[in-house]
C-alpha atoms as one frame of an Amber mdcrd trajectory, in Angstrom:
protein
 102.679  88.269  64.165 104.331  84.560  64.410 102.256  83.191  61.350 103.539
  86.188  58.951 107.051  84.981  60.554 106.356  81.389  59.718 105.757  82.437
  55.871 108.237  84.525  55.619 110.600  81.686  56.801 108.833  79.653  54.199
 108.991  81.700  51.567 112.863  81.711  52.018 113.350  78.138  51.736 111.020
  77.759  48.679 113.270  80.545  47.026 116.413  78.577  47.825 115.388  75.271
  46.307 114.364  77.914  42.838 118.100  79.038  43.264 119.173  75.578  42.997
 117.278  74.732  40.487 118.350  77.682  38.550 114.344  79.388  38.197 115.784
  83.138  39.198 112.303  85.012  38.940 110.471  82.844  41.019 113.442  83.069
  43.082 113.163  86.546  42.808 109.275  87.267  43.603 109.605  84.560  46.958
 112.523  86.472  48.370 111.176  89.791  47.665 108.052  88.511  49.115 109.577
  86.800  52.453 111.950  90.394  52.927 108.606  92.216  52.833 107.171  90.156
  55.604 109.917  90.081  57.701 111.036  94.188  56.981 108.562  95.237  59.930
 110.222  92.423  62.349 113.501  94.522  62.107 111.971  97.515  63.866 109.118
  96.423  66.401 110.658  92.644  66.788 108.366  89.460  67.297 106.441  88.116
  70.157 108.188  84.591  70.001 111.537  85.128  67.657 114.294  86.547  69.274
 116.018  90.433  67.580 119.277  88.005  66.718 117.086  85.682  64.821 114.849
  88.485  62.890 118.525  90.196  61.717 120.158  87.209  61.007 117.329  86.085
  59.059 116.761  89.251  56.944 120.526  88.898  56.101 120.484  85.570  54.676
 117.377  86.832  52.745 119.327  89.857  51.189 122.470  87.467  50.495 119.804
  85.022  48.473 118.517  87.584  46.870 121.894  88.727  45.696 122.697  85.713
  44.590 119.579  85.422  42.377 120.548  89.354  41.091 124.160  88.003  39.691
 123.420  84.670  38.417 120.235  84.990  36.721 120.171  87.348  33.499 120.118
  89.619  32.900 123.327  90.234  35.717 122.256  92.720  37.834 125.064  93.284
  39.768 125.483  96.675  41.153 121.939  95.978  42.772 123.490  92.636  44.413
 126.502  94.494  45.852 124.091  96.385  47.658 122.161  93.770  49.096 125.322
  92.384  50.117 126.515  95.032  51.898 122.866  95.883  53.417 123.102  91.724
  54.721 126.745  92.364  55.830 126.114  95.220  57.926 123.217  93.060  59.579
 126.017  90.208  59.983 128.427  89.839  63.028 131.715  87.860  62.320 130.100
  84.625  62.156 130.375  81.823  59.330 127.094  83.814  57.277 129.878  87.200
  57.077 132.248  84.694  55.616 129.699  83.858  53.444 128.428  87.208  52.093
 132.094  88.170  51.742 132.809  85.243  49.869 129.961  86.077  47.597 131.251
  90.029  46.991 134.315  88.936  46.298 132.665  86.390  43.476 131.038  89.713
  42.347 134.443  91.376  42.197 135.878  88.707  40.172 133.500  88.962  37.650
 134.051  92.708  37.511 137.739  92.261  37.177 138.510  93.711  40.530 141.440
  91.565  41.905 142.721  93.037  44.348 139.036  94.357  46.268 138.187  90.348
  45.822 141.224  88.987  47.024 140.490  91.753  50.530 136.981  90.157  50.497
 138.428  86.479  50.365 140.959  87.029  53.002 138.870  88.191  55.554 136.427
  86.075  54.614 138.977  82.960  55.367 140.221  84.278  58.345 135.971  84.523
  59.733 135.986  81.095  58.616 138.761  79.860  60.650 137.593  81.892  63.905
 134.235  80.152  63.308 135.832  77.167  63.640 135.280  75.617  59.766 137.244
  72.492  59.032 139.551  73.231  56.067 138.176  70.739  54.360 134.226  72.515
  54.507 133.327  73.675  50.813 133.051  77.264  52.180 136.458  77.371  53.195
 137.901  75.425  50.089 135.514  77.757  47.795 137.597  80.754  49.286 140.871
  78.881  48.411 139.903  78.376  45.146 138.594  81.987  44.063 141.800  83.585
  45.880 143.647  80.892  43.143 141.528  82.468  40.832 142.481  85.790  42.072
 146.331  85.463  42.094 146.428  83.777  38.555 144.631  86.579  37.002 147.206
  89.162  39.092 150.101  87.079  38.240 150.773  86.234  42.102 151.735  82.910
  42.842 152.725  83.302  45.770
């Protein structure tokens, strides 16, 4: 019930601080472990968290994860994409959809598809401006910066 919630949520936040400090497998076993606790949430919900919480949680578990699957090595990244696109169909239009786009797009640039990251990024800005985000938040300037990215490698300078 609530307690396998509770360390589930947990679990997540341990695995982000291992992101930051770059240690992907451990990373890697807490996510799997918190997206195993909270898969049964998704179908029979929780006594005390709310159905918008459970989803939007379980997305921002699959978009860590993801991130774990294309920086650590080696790059697994048709296995991120996936996650990705399982957290952005879980995602409404919200500052976290920004954020997953952002983050396929960064997995299209490293494939060398310009012009399916430079989509990605410009939806991605536009969430971010419906949500509200200052143009000076790093999410937002991130976005400028990879659709620079984008338009030097395409020759656009526009």
């Amino acid at each position: 019930g609530e307690s396998h919630w509770t360390v589930a949520t947990v679990l997540h936040e341990m695995a982000v601080v291992q992101i930051k400090k770059k240690n992907f497998k451990e990373a890697e076993s807490l996510l799997s472990r918190s997206l195993a606790l909270k898969h049964p949430f998704l179908t029979v919900g929780g006594p005390d968290v709310p159905m918008d919480s459970i989803v939007r949680e379980q997305a921002a578990s699959l978009h860590q994860l993801a991130v774990v699957f294309v920086d650590g090595k080696p790059h697994r990244y048709q296995q991120a994409e996936g996650l990705l696109n399982r957290a952005l169909a879980l995602e409404g239009s919200g500052s976290a959809r920004a954020a997953t786009l952002q983050q396929l797009a960064r997995l299209a640039i490293r494939r060398g598809r310009w012009a399916v990251a430079e989509e990605y990024l410009l939806v991605a800005m536009e969430l971010s401006r419906n949500a509200h985000l200052a143009p000076t938040h790093a999410n937002f300037a991130c976005a400028h910066r990879q659709l620079g990215q984008v338009y030097s490698r395409q020759g656009d300078h526009n």
